[in-house]
Amino acid sequence: MIETRGLTKHFKDVRAVDGIDLSVAPGELVALLGPNGAGKSTTLRMLTTLIPPTAGTARVAGFDVVRQQREVRLRIGYIGQGNGAGHSQRGRDELISQGRAYGLGVRDARNRAGTLIESLGLAEVADRRVSTLSGGQRRRLDIAMGLIHSPELLFLDEPSTGLDPQNRANLQEHILALRARHETTIVLTTHYLDEADSMAERVIVIDHGRIIADDSPARLKAEHVGDHITLGFDHETDAAAAASALAALHPERRGARLVIAAQGAPRRVPGILDDLRAAGHPAAEVEVTRPTLDDVFLKLTGRSLREGGAAQEPADNPDELVEV
Amino acid sequence: MTTLITDSRTVFSRELRPLLRDPFTIIFSMVQPLVFLGLFAPLLPDNSLQWFVPGIIVMSCLFACSMTGSNLLFEIQTGSHERMLVTPLRRPALLIGRALKEIVPMFAQAALIVAVCVPFGFRFEFAGAVLGLLILAAFCIGLGALSYTLALASKNQEWLFWTVQQTLLFPLLLLAGVLLPIENGPGWLQALAKGNPLSYVVDAERALFNGEIFTSATLSGLIAAAAVAALGLWAGVRAMRRSD
C-alpha cells in the first residue's frame, strides 16, 4: 500500500526527513511515533502529495506521489492536524462539498454525508456552523470528511491532539471500528505513547528524520527493554543472602533490593517467591515493572519522549505493587 | 467523472454557500457602490454617466476579487485549505472557483447599478454589456488567482497580504482611468497607463456597453484579460505546488 525508498525532505538546511524506507501492507494499522519535530508530519505530507520530496521516491496506493498525484489523491483520505471544515460552513454542507470534490454525484454525496453523520454521532450538530462545534465534534467531522469517498488508505496526523481523555478514547474507538468494518489501511502519527501502544499493531519510531525502530509494541518493549522484578527485603543482609539463592537469575543488588531482568515477569514471580521462602529468605515486597514505549524510546535515543514535553499522559502500564 | 468545470463549480458552490445561508453581507456590499455612485456622479459634468458607470462596475469587481485571498488566509490557518489540497480537485479549479465566488455577486451588483442608472439617462447595448462582463470575469479570475497566490506567500504574516493588496489596488485603478480620464493627464502618467492591463479592460467595457462590439478596444481588452487570467492561474498553481 505504501512503498518508499530513501524518502527525504530538506527545509533550507534542516533535514526534516532523512532517507526513510518504509513499506506498509494493505490492512495494516501503523503508528509513527516520535517527539515533535521528528519528521512524522513531514513524512505524512509527502505521502499525501502535499509537499514534494527533496529526494527519494514514494508509491502510495500503487501510484507515485510526484508524477501521479491525482491517482494518489483519489485513493487516500487525509485528516490533518487542523480542522478541515471551514468555520463559516455547516458540517453537512462541507461533507457534501467534500464528496463532490471526489467526484460523487449530488445525491450520492448527500447520502454518504448522511450515513457518516449518523455513524459518527454528529446528527445534532451537522447543520450548525462549524465554529459553534466543540473540539471533539469538529474532530469527528474531520474524520467524516476524510472518509467521504471510502478511501482504501487513511492518514491521520496527530488525530487526538488537543482532545480530552474521553474524546480521545471515543475517537480511537471510531478509528478501530472503521478498520474492523472496512479493512482500511491506517497510518497515523502520534506523540501519545499509550495511543500508539493500544491502537497500532506496528509502531515505527522516528527521531531526527530517521526510522530507529519498527515492530509491534510488545516486541519493541521485549527486545529493547524487557520486564523487571524488584524484590524488597527488610535488611541488606537478607538481600545479599537472597541474591546468592537466586544467583542463576543474575540479580542486581541495590541496598536492600534485588532487581532481576526477566521476560514474562508476572508469571515468574510466584515461583521466585516460593524459592526464596524455601531458602529461608522470604521477600518483604515485590514489584513488577513492564516497559512502556517511552522506555523503548529512552533506550534507543538516550532521551525520554516525556522530557521534550511531547507527552503528558501517565504511564500506560503502572507498576504493579504486591504486598506479600 | 469530474472535469475542470465541475471541479470549479464544486469549489464555487462551497464558497458561496455560507453567503447564501446568511445573505445580509452580500446585500450590504451590493449597496456600497450605489452610495458611491450617488455621491460621486452628481460631481461629474453632464452626460458623463455613460463614461462613468462601466468604470464603477470594473471598480467594484476589482475590489471584490482582490479579496479572494483574504478568506484563504484564515482557511490556511485552520486546516481547511490543506484538506482541499489533498482532494483530487484540479488545482486551477481551486483558483477559479474562489475567484468566481467574488465575481458572481458583483455581476448581480452590476445589473443593479445599471438598473438604477437607466432612469438617469444611462444607455447600454445588452449583447455588448454581456460580452464586457465576460471579459471582466476573465480579468478578475486572473486577479483573484494572484490574490490567492499572495495569500499563500503571506500565510505566516497576514499584514503582508493587506499591505501588498492595498498598495497595488489603488495605482491599478487610477492608472486605468476608472475614476478620471487619463487623456487629460501628463505624458508620463499616460505612459504608465499604457502598461496597465486594466486600462485596456476598462476601455473595452466602455466601448462594449455603448454597443461598439467589433472594435480594436474589444480585442485589446480581451487580450489583456486573457493574459492576466493566464498569468494568475500559472502563478497560483505554481505557488500551491511549492507551498509547504
Coordinates of C-alpha atoms in Angstrom, one line a residue:
Chain A
M1 CA 0.0 0.0 0.0
I2 CA 2.9 2.3 0.8
E3 CA 6.5 1.8 -0.5
T4 CA 9.2 4.5 0.0
R5 CA 12.8 4.5 -0.9
G6 CA 15.2 7.0 0.6
L7 CA 12.4 9.5 1.1
T8 CA 14.0 12.8 2.1
K9 CA 12.8 16.3 2.8
H10 CA 15.1 19.3 3.5
F11 CA 13.8 22.7 4.6
K12 CA 16.7 25.0 3.8
D13 CA 19.4 23.5 6.0
V14 CA 17.2 21.3 8.1
R15 CA 16.9 17.6 7.3
A16 CA 13.3 17.1 8.4
V17 CA 13.1 13.7 6.8
D18 CA 16.4 11.9 6.2
G19 CA 16.1 8.9 4.0
I20 CA 13.1 6.9 5.0
D21 CA 12.5 3.4 3.6
L22 CA 9.0 2.3 4.6
S23 CA 6.7 -0.5 3.5
V24 CA 3.1 -0.8 4.6
A25 CA 1.0 -3.7 3.6
P26 CA -2.8 -3.5 2.9
G27 CA -4.9 -3.6 6.1
E28 CA -2.1 -2.7 8.5
L29 CA -2.6 -0.1 11.2
V30 CA 0.7 1.7 11.7
A31 CA 1.6 4.4 14.2
L32 CA 4.5 6.8 13.5
L33 CA 5.8 7.7 17.0
G34 CA 8.3 10.3 17.8
P35 CA 8.8 13.7 19.5
N36 CA 7.7 17.0 18.0
G37 CA 9.8 17.9 15.1
A38 CA 11.0 14.3 14.5
G39 CA 9.7 14.3 10.9
K40 CA 6.4 12.4 11.3
S41 CA 4.2 15.0 9.8
T42 CA 6.6 15.9 7.1
T43 CA 6.7 12.3 6.1
L44 CA 2.9 12.2 6.0
R45 CA 2.7 15.4 4.0
M46 CA 4.9 13.9 1.3
L47 CA 2.9 10.6 1.3
T48 CA -0.3 12.6 0.8
T49 CA 1.1 14.8 -2.1
L50 CA 1.0 18.0 -0.1
I51 CA 4.7 18.6 -0.4
P52 CA 7.2 17.2 -2.9
P53 CA 10.1 15.2 -1.6
T54 CA 13.6 16.6 -1.9
A55 CA 14.9 13.2 -2.8
G56 CA 13.8 9.6 -2.9
T57 CA 10.6 8.0 -4.1
A58 CA 7.2 7.1 -2.7
R59 CA 4.4 5.0 -4.1
V60 CA 1.1 5.3 -2.3
A61 CA -1.9 3.1 -3.2
G62 CA 0.1 2.0 -6.3
F63 CA 1.0 5.4 -7.6
D64 CA 3.9 7.8 -7.5
V65 CA 3.4 10.7 -5.2
V66 CA 5.1 13.2 -7.6
R67 CA 4.2 12.0 -11.0
Q68 CA 0.7 10.6 -10.4
Q69 CA -0.6 13.0 -7.7
R70 CA -4.2 12.8 -8.9
E71 CA -4.3 9.0 -8.8
V72 CA -2.9 9.0 -5.3
R73 CA -5.3 11.7 -4.1
L74 CA -8.3 9.8 -5.4
R75 CA -7.4 6.8 -3.3
I76 CA -6.3 8.2 0.1
G77 CA -8.1 10.0 2.9
Y78 CA -6.1 12.5 5.0
I79 CA -7.0 14.0 8.3
G80 CA -4.6 16.8 9.1
Q81 CA -3.6 18.4 12.4
G82 CA -6.0 21.3 11.9
N83 CA -9.8 21.3 11.3
G84 CA -10.7 20.5 7.8
A85 CA -14.2 22.1 7.9
G86 CA -14.4 25.8 7.2
H87 CA -15.6 27.7 10.3
S88 CA -18.3 29.6 8.5
Q89 CA -19.6 26.4 6.9
R90 CA -22.2 23.9 8.1
G91 CA -20.9 20.4 8.7
R92 CA -23.3 18.7 6.3
D93 CA -22.5 21.2 3.6
E94 CA -18.8 20.6 4.0
L95 CA -19.3 16.8 3.8
I96 CA -21.3 17.2 0.6
S97 CA -18.7 19.5 -1.0
Q98 CA -16.0 17.0 0.0
G99 CA -18.0 14.2 -1.7
R100 CA -18.3 16.4 -4.8
A101 CA -14.6 17.0 -4.8
Y102 CA -14.1 13.3 -5.1
G103 CA -16.5 13.1 -8.0
L104 CA -19.6 11.8 -6.2
G105 CA -22.9 12.9 -7.7
V106 CA -25.1 15.3 -5.7
R107 CA -27.4 12.5 -4.5
D108 CA -24.6 10.1 -3.6
A109 CA -22.7 12.8 -1.8
R110 CA -25.8 13.7 0.2
N111 CA -26.5 10.1 1.1
R112 CA -22.9 9.4 2.0
A113 CA -22.8 12.5 4.2
G114 CA -26.0 11.4 6.0
T115 CA -24.5 8.0 6.7
L116 CA -21.3 9.4 8.1
I117 CA -23.2 11.9 10.2
E118 CA -25.1 9.1 11.8
S119 CA -22.2 6.7 12.3
L120 CA -20.0 9.4 13.9
G121 CA -22.7 10.7 16.1
L122 CA -23.0 14.2 14.5
A123 CA -26.7 14.2 13.8
E124 CA -27.4 17.0 16.3
V125 CA -24.7 19.4 15.2
A126 CA -24.3 18.7 11.4
D127 CA -26.5 21.6 10.4
R128 CA -24.9 24.1 12.7
R129 CA -22.0 26.4 11.9
V130 CA -18.7 24.6 12.4
S131 CA -17.4 27.5 14.5
T132 CA -20.0 26.6 17.2
L133 CA -18.9 22.9 17.5
S134 CA -16.8 21.6 20.3
G135 CA -13.2 20.3 19.7
G136 CA -14.3 16.7 19.8
Q137 CA -17.3 17.3 17.4
R138 CA -15.0 19.1 14.9
R139 CA -12.5 16.2 15.1
R140 CA -15.3 13.7 14.3
L141 CA -16.4 15.9 11.5
D142 CA -12.8 15.8 10.2
I143 CA -12.8 12.1 10.3
A144 CA -16.1 12.0 8.4
M145 CA -14.7 14.2 5.7
G146 CA -11.6 12.0 5.4
L147 CA -13.9 9.0 4.9
I148 CA -16.4 10.5 2.4
H149 CA -15.0 8.6 -0.5
S150 CA -14.4 5.4 1.4
P151 CA -10.6 5.5 0.9
E152 CA -8.6 2.3 1.0
L153 CA -5.8 4.1 2.8
L154 CA -6.3 6.7 5.6
F155 CA -3.7 9.0 7.0
L156 CA -4.3 10.7 10.3
D157 CA -1.9 13.4 11.6
E158 CA -2.0 13.7 15.4
P159 CA -5.7 12.8 15.4
S160 CA -6.2 13.1 19.1
T161 CA -4.0 16.1 20.0
G162 CA -5.9 18.7 22.0
L163 CA -8.8 16.3 22.9
D164 CA -9.7 15.4 26.5
P165 CA -9.2 11.8 27.5
Q166 CA -12.8 10.9 27.0
N167 CA -12.9 12.3 23.5
R168 CA -9.6 10.6 22.7
A169 CA -11.0 7.3 23.7
N170 CA -14.1 7.9 21.7
L171 CA -12.0 8.8 18.6
Q172 CA -9.8 5.8 18.9
E173 CA -12.9 3.6 19.1
H174 CA -14.2 5.1 15.9
I175 CA -10.9 4.5 14.1
L176 CA -10.7 0.9 15.3
A177 CA -14.3 0.3 14.3
L178 CA -13.7 1.7 10.9
R179 CA -10.8 -0.6 10.4
A180 CA -12.7 -3.6 11.6
R181 CA -15.6 -2.9 9.2
H182 CA -13.8 -1.8 6.0
E183 CA -10.3 -3.2 6.4
T184 CA -8.9 0.2 5.7
T185 CA -5.2 0.6 5.9
I186 CA -4.4 3.3 8.5
V187 CA -1.3 5.3 9.1
L188 CA -1.3 7.7 12.0
T189 CA 1.2 9.9 13.7
T190 CA 1.1 10.4 17.4
H191 CA 3.2 11.5 20.3
Y192 CA 0.9 9.9 22.8
L193 CA 2.6 6.7 23.9
D194 CA -0.5 5.0 25.1
E195 CA -2.2 5.7 21.8
A196 CA 0.5 4.1 19.8
D197 CA 0.6 1.2 22.3
S198 CA -3.1 0.4 22.4
M199 CA -4.1 1.0 18.8
A200 CA -1.3 0.0 16.5
E201 CA 0.0 -3.4 15.7
R202 CA 3.1 -1.8 14.3
V203 CA 4.9 1.2 15.7
I204 CA 7.6 3.0 13.7
V205 CA 9.8 5.1 16.0
I206 CA 11.1 8.2 14.2
D207 CA 13.8 10.5 15.5
H208 CA 15.7 13.2 13.7
G209 CA 14.0 12.2 10.4
R210 CA 15.1 8.6 10.5
I211 CA 13.4 5.4 11.4
I212 CA 15.1 4.0 14.5
A213 CA 12.8 1.1 15.3
D214 CA 9.9 -0.7 13.6
D215 CA 8.0 -3.5 15.2
S216 CA 4.9 -4.4 17.2
P217 CA 4.7 -2.6 20.6
A218 CA 5.1 -5.9 22.5
R219 CA 8.2 -6.9 20.6
L220 CA 9.7 -3.4 20.8
K221 CA 9.4 -3.5 24.5
A222 CA 10.6 -7.1 25.0
E223 CA 13.6 -6.6 22.7
H224 CA 14.8 -3.2 23.8
V225 CA 13.9 -3.1 27.5
G226 CA 12.2 -6.1 28.9
D227 CA 10.4 -6.8 32.2
H228 CA 12.0 -6.3 35.6
I229 CA 11.2 -7.8 39.0
T230 CA 12.2 -5.8 42.1
L231 CA 12.3 -7.7 45.4
G232 CA 12.5 -5.8 48.6
F233 CA 13.9 -7.1 51.9
D234 CA 13.9 -5.9 55.5
H235 CA 17.7 -5.8 55.7
E236 CA 20.6 -5.6 53.3
T237 CA 22.0 -8.9 54.7
D238 CA 18.7 -10.6 53.7
A239 CA 19.0 -9.1 50.2
A240 CA 22.6 -10.4 49.9
A241 CA 21.6 -13.9 51.1
A242 CA 18.6 -13.9 48.7
A243 CA 20.9 -12.8 45.9
S244 CA 23.1 -15.9 46.3
A245 CA 20.0 -18.1 46.5
L246 CA 18.8 -16.6 43.1
A247 CA 22.3 -16.5 41.5
A248 CA 21.0 -18.3 38.4
L249 CA 18.8 -15.3 37.6
H250 CA 21.7 -12.8 37.8
P251 CA 20.1 -10.4 40.3
E252 CA 21.5 -6.9 40.7
R253 CA 21.6 -5.8 44.3
R254 CA 20.7 -2.2 45.2
G255 CA 20.9 -1.9 49.0
A256 CA 18.0 -4.0 50.4
R257 CA 16.6 -4.6 47.0
L258 CA 17.3 -7.0 44.2
V259 CA 16.4 -6.2 40.5
I260 CA 16.0 -9.1 38.1
A261 CA 15.6 -8.8 34.4
A262 CA 13.1 -11.4 33.3
Q263 CA 10.9 -11.8 30.3
G264 CA 7.3 -12.6 31.2
A265 CA 7.9 -11.4 34.8
P266 CA 4.3 -11.7 36.1
R267 CA 4.3 -15.4 35.5
R268 CA 7.7 -15.9 37.1
V269 CA 7.1 -14.0 40.4
P270 CA 5.2 -16.8 42.2
G271 CA 8.0 -19.3 41.6
I272 CA 10.7 -16.9 42.7
L273 CA 8.8 -16.1 45.9
D274 CA 8.4 -19.8 46.6
D275 CA 12.1 -20.4 46.0
L276 CA 13.0 -17.6 48.4
R277 CA 10.7 -18.8 51.1
A278 CA 12.2 -22.4 50.7
A279 CA 15.7 -20.9 51.0
G280 CA 14.7 -19.1 54.2
H281 CA 14.9 -15.6 52.8
P282 CA 11.3 -14.6 52.1
A283 CA 10.9 -11.2 50.3
A284 CA 9.1 -8.4 52.1
E285 CA 7.7 -6.8 48.9
V286 CA 7.8 -7.3 45.2
E287 CA 7.3 -5.0 42.3
V288 CA 7.0 -6.0 38.6
T289 CA 8.0 -3.3 36.1
R290 CA 6.8 -3.7 32.5
P291 CA 8.3 -1.3 29.9
T292 CA 6.4 1.4 28.2
L293 CA 7.2 2.7 24.7
D294 CA 8.8 5.7 26.4
D295 CA 11.3 3.3 28.0
V296 CA 11.9 1.9 24.5
F297 CA 12.5 5.4 23.1
L298 CA 14.8 6.3 26.1
K299 CA 16.8 3.1 25.5
L300 CA 17.1 3.9 21.7
T301 CA 17.9 7.6 21.9
G302 CA 19.0 8.3 25.4
R303 CA 16.2 10.8 25.7
S304 CA 12.7 10.5 27.0
L305 CA 9.7 11.4 24.9
R306 CA 8.2 12.9 28.0
E307 CA 11.1 15.2 28.7
G308 CA 10.5 17.1 25.5
G309 CA 7.1 17.9 26.7
A310 CA 5.8 15.7 24.0
A311 CA 3.6 13.5 26.2
Q312 CA 1.9 14.5 29.4
E313 CA 0.0 11.3 30.0
P314 CA 0.6 9.0 32.9
A315 CA 2.3 5.7 32.1
D316 CA 0.0 3.2 30.4
N317 CA 1.4 0.3 32.4
P318 CA 1.7 1.4 36.0
D319 CA 4.0 -0.6 38.2
E320 CA 2.2 -3.4 39.9
L321 CA 3.0 -3.5 43.6
V322 CA 2.1 -6.5 45.5
E323 CA 2.4 -6.8 49.3
V324 CA 3.5 -10.3 50.3
Chain B
M1 CA -16.2 11.9 -13.9
T2 CA -15.0 15.3 -12.9
T3 CA -13.7 18.0 -15.2
L4 CA -12.1 21.4 -14.7
I5 CA -15.6 22.8 -15.0
T6 CA -17.3 20.6 -12.4
D7 CA -14.3 21.0 -10.1
S8 CA -14.6 24.8 -10.3
R9 CA -18.3 24.5 -9.7
T10 CA -17.7 22.4 -6.6
V11 CA -15.3 25.0 -5.2
F12 CA -17.5 27.9 -6.2
S13 CA -20.6 26.4 -4.6
R14 CA -18.7 25.6 -1.4
E15 CA -17.5 29.1 -1.2
L16 CA -20.9 30.7 -2.0
R17 CA -23.0 28.5 0.4
P18 CA -22.2 30.4 3.6
L19 CA -23.2 33.6 1.9
L20 CA -26.4 32.2 0.7
R21 CA -27.2 31.0 4.1
D22 CA -26.5 34.4 5.5
P23 CA -27.3 36.8 2.6
F24 CA -27.1 40.0 4.7
T25 CA -23.4 40.5 3.9
I26 CA -24.0 40.3 0.2
I27 CA -26.9 42.8 0.3
F28 CA -24.8 45.1 2.3
S29 CA -21.8 45.0 0.0
M30 CA -24.0 45.4 -3.0
V31 CA -25.4 48.7 -1.8
Q32 CA -22.0 50.2 -1.2
P33 CA -21.2 51.2 -4.8
L34 CA -24.6 52.7 -5.2
V35 CA -23.8 55.0 -2.3
F36 CA -20.5 55.8 -4.0
L37 CA -22.3 56.5 -7.3
G38 CA -24.9 58.6 -5.7
L39 CA -22.4 60.8 -4.0
F40 CA -19.8 61.0 -6.9
A41 CA -21.9 61.1 -10.0
P42 CA -23.5 64.5 -9.2
L43 CA -20.0 66.0 -9.2
L44 CA -19.4 64.9 -12.8
P45 CA -20.1 67.1 -15.8
D46 CA -23.3 66.4 -17.6
N47 CA -23.7 63.3 -19.7
S48 CA -20.7 61.6 -18.2
L49 CA -22.8 58.7 -16.7
Q50 CA -22.2 56.8 -20.0
W51 CA -18.5 57.1 -19.3
F52 CA -18.6 56.6 -15.6
V53 CA -20.9 53.6 -15.0
P54 CA -18.7 50.9 -16.7
G55 CA -15.8 52.2 -14.6
I56 CA -17.8 51.8 -11.4
I57 CA -18.7 48.2 -12.4
V58 CA -15.0 47.4 -13.0
M59 CA -14.0 49.0 -9.7
S60 CA -16.4 47.0 -7.6
C61 CA -15.4 43.8 -9.3
L62 CA -11.8 44.7 -8.8
F63 CA -12.2 45.3 -5.1
A64 CA -14.1 42.1 -4.6
C65 CA -11.7 39.7 -6.5
S66 CA -8.6 41.2 -5.0
M67 CA -10.0 40.0 -1.7
T68 CA -10.1 36.4 -2.9
G69 CA -7.1 35.5 -0.8
S70 CA -8.3 37.1 2.4
N71 CA -10.8 34.3 3.2
L72 CA -8.0 31.9 2.3
L73 CA -5.7 33.3 4.9
F74 CA -8.0 32.0 7.6
E75 CA -8.5 28.7 6.0
I76 CA -4.8 28.2 5.7
Q77 CA -4.5 28.6 9.5
T78 CA -7.4 26.3 10.3
G79 CA -6.5 23.5 8.0
S80 CA -9.4 23.5 5.6
H81 CA -7.2 24.7 2.7
E82 CA -4.9 21.8 3.3
R83 CA -7.9 19.5 3.3
M84 CA -8.9 20.9 -0.2
L85 CA -5.3 20.4 -1.5
V86 CA -5.4 16.7 -0.6
T87 CA -8.6 16.1 -2.7
P88 CA -8.3 15.3 -6.4
L89 CA -9.7 18.7 -7.3
R90 CA -7.8 20.2 -10.2
R91 CA -5.5 23.0 -8.9
P92 CA -6.8 25.7 -11.3
A93 CA -10.3 24.9 -10.1
L94 CA -9.4 25.9 -6.6
L95 CA -8.4 29.3 -8.0
I96 CA -11.2 29.7 -10.5
G97 CA -13.9 28.6 -8.0
R98 CA -12.8 31.0 -5.3
A99 CA -12.5 34.0 -7.7
L100 CA -15.9 33.3 -9.2
K101 CA -17.4 33.4 -5.7
E102 CA -16.3 37.0 -5.5
I103 CA -17.2 37.9 -9.1
V104 CA -20.7 36.4 -9.4
P105 CA -22.3 38.6 -6.7
M106 CA -20.6 41.6 -8.3
F107 CA -22.3 40.8 -11.6
A108 CA -25.6 40.9 -9.7
Q109 CA -24.5 44.2 -8.4
A110 CA -23.6 45.4 -12.0
A111 CA -27.1 44.6 -13.0
L112 CA -28.4 46.6 -10.1
I113 CA -26.2 49.6 -10.9
V114 CA -27.3 49.6 -14.5
A115 CA -30.9 49.3 -13.5
V116 CA -30.5 52.3 -11.1
C117 CA -28.7 54.4 -13.7
V118 CA -31.1 53.9 -16.7
P119 CA -33.7 56.3 -15.3
F120 CA -31.0 58.9 -15.2
G121 CA -30.2 58.6 -18.8
F122 CA -27.7 55.7 -18.9
R123 CA -28.0 53.8 -22.2
F124 CA -26.4 50.4 -22.9
E125 CA -26.4 47.6 -25.5
F126 CA -27.3 44.3 -24.0
A127 CA -25.1 42.0 -26.1
G128 CA -22.1 44.3 -25.7
A129 CA -22.6 44.5 -21.9
V130 CA -22.7 40.7 -21.6
L131 CA -19.5 40.4 -23.6
G132 CA -18.0 43.1 -21.5
L133 CA -18.8 41.3 -18.3
L134 CA -17.3 38.1 -19.7
I135 CA -14.0 39.9 -20.4
L136 CA -14.2 41.4 -17.0
A137 CA -14.7 38.0 -15.5
A138 CA -11.6 36.6 -17.2
F139 CA -9.6 39.5 -15.8
C140 CA -11.0 39.0 -12.4
I141 CA -10.2 35.3 -12.4
G142 CA -6.6 36.2 -13.0
L143 CA -6.6 38.9 -10.4
G144 CA -8.3 36.6 -7.9
A145 CA -5.7 33.9 -8.6
L146 CA -3.0 36.4 -8.0
S147 CA -4.7 37.4 -4.7
Y148 CA -4.8 33.6 -3.8
T149 CA -1.1 33.4 -4.6
L150 CA -0.4 36.4 -2.4
A151 CA -2.3 34.8 0.5
L152 CA -0.2 31.6 0.1
A153 CA 3.0 33.7 0.1
S154 CA 2.0 35.6 3.2
K155 CA 0.5 32.7 5.2
N156 CA 2.6 33.3 8.3
Q157 CA 2.4 37.1 8.1
E158 CA -1.1 38.4 7.4
W159 CA -0.1 42.0 7.3
L160 CA 1.9 41.3 4.1
F161 CA -1.3 40.3 2.3
W162 CA -3.1 43.5 3.2
T163 CA -0.1 45.8 2.6
V164 CA 0.5 44.4 -0.9
Q165 CA -3.2 44.3 -1.8
Q166 CA -3.8 47.9 -0.8
T167 CA -0.6 49.2 -2.2
L168 CA -1.3 47.7 -5.7
L169 CA -5.0 48.2 -5.9
F170 CA -5.2 52.0 -6.0
P171 CA -2.5 52.7 -8.5
L172 CA -4.0 49.9 -10.7
L173 CA -7.4 51.7 -10.5
L174 CA -6.2 55.2 -11.0
L175 CA -3.8 54.3 -13.8
A176 CA -6.7 52.6 -15.7
G177 CA -8.7 55.8 -15.8
V178 CA -11.6 54.3 -13.9
L179 CA -12.5 57.5 -11.9
L180 CA -11.0 60.3 -14.1
P181 CA -9.9 60.2 -17.7
I182 CA -6.2 59.5 -18.3
E183 CA -6.2 61.6 -21.6
N184 CA -6.0 64.8 -19.6
G185 CA -3.0 63.7 -17.6
P186 CA 0.7 64.3 -18.2
G187 CA 2.6 62.2 -20.6
W188 CA 4.4 60.0 -18.0
L189 CA 1.1 59.1 -16.5
Q190 CA -0.3 58.1 -19.9
A191 CA 2.7 56.0 -20.5
L192 CA 2.2 54.2 -17.2
A193 CA -1.4 53.7 -18.0
K194 CA -0.4 52.0 -21.3
G195 CA 1.5 49.4 -19.3
N196 CA -1.5 48.7 -17.1
P197 CA -3.6 45.8 -18.4
L198 CA -6.7 47.1 -16.6
S199 CA -6.6 50.2 -18.9
Y200 CA -7.5 48.0 -21.9
V201 CA -10.2 46.2 -20.0
V202 CA -11.8 49.5 -18.9
D203 CA -11.7 50.9 -22.4
A204 CA -13.2 47.7 -23.7
E205 CA -16.0 47.9 -21.1
R206 CA -16.9 51.5 -22.1
A207 CA -17.0 50.6 -25.8
L208 CA -19.0 47.4 -25.3
F209 CA -21.6 49.0 -23.0
N210 CA -22.0 51.6 -25.8
G211 CA -22.7 48.8 -28.2
E212 CA -19.4 49.1 -30.1
I213 CA -18.6 45.4 -30.3
F214 CA -16.3 44.7 -33.2
T215 CA -13.6 47.3 -32.4
S216 CA -9.9 47.2 -31.6
A217 CA -10.8 48.2 -28.0
T218 CA -12.7 45.0 -27.5
L219 CA -9.8 43.0 -28.9
S220 CA -7.2 44.7 -26.7
G221 CA -9.4 44.3 -23.6
L222 CA -9.9 40.6 -24.4
I223 CA -6.2 40.1 -24.9
A224 CA -5.3 41.9 -21.7
A225 CA -7.9 40.0 -19.7
A226 CA -6.8 36.6 -21.1
A227 CA -3.1 37.5 -20.4
V228 CA -3.9 38.4 -16.7
A229 CA -6.0 35.2 -16.3
A230 CA -3.2 33.0 -17.7
L231 CA -0.6 34.7 -15.5
G232 CA -2.7 34.4 -12.4
L233 CA -3.6 30.7 -12.9
W234 CA 0.1 29.9 -13.7
A235 CA 1.3 31.7 -10.6
G236 CA -1.4 30.2 -8.4
V237 CA -0.9 26.6 -9.4
R238 CA 2.9 27.0 -9.1
A239 CA 2.5 28.5 -5.6
M240 CA 0.2 25.7 -4.5
R241 CA 2.7 23.1 -5.6
R242 CA 5.6 24.8 -3.8
S243 CA 3.9 25.8 -0.6
D244 CA 4.8 23.9 2.4

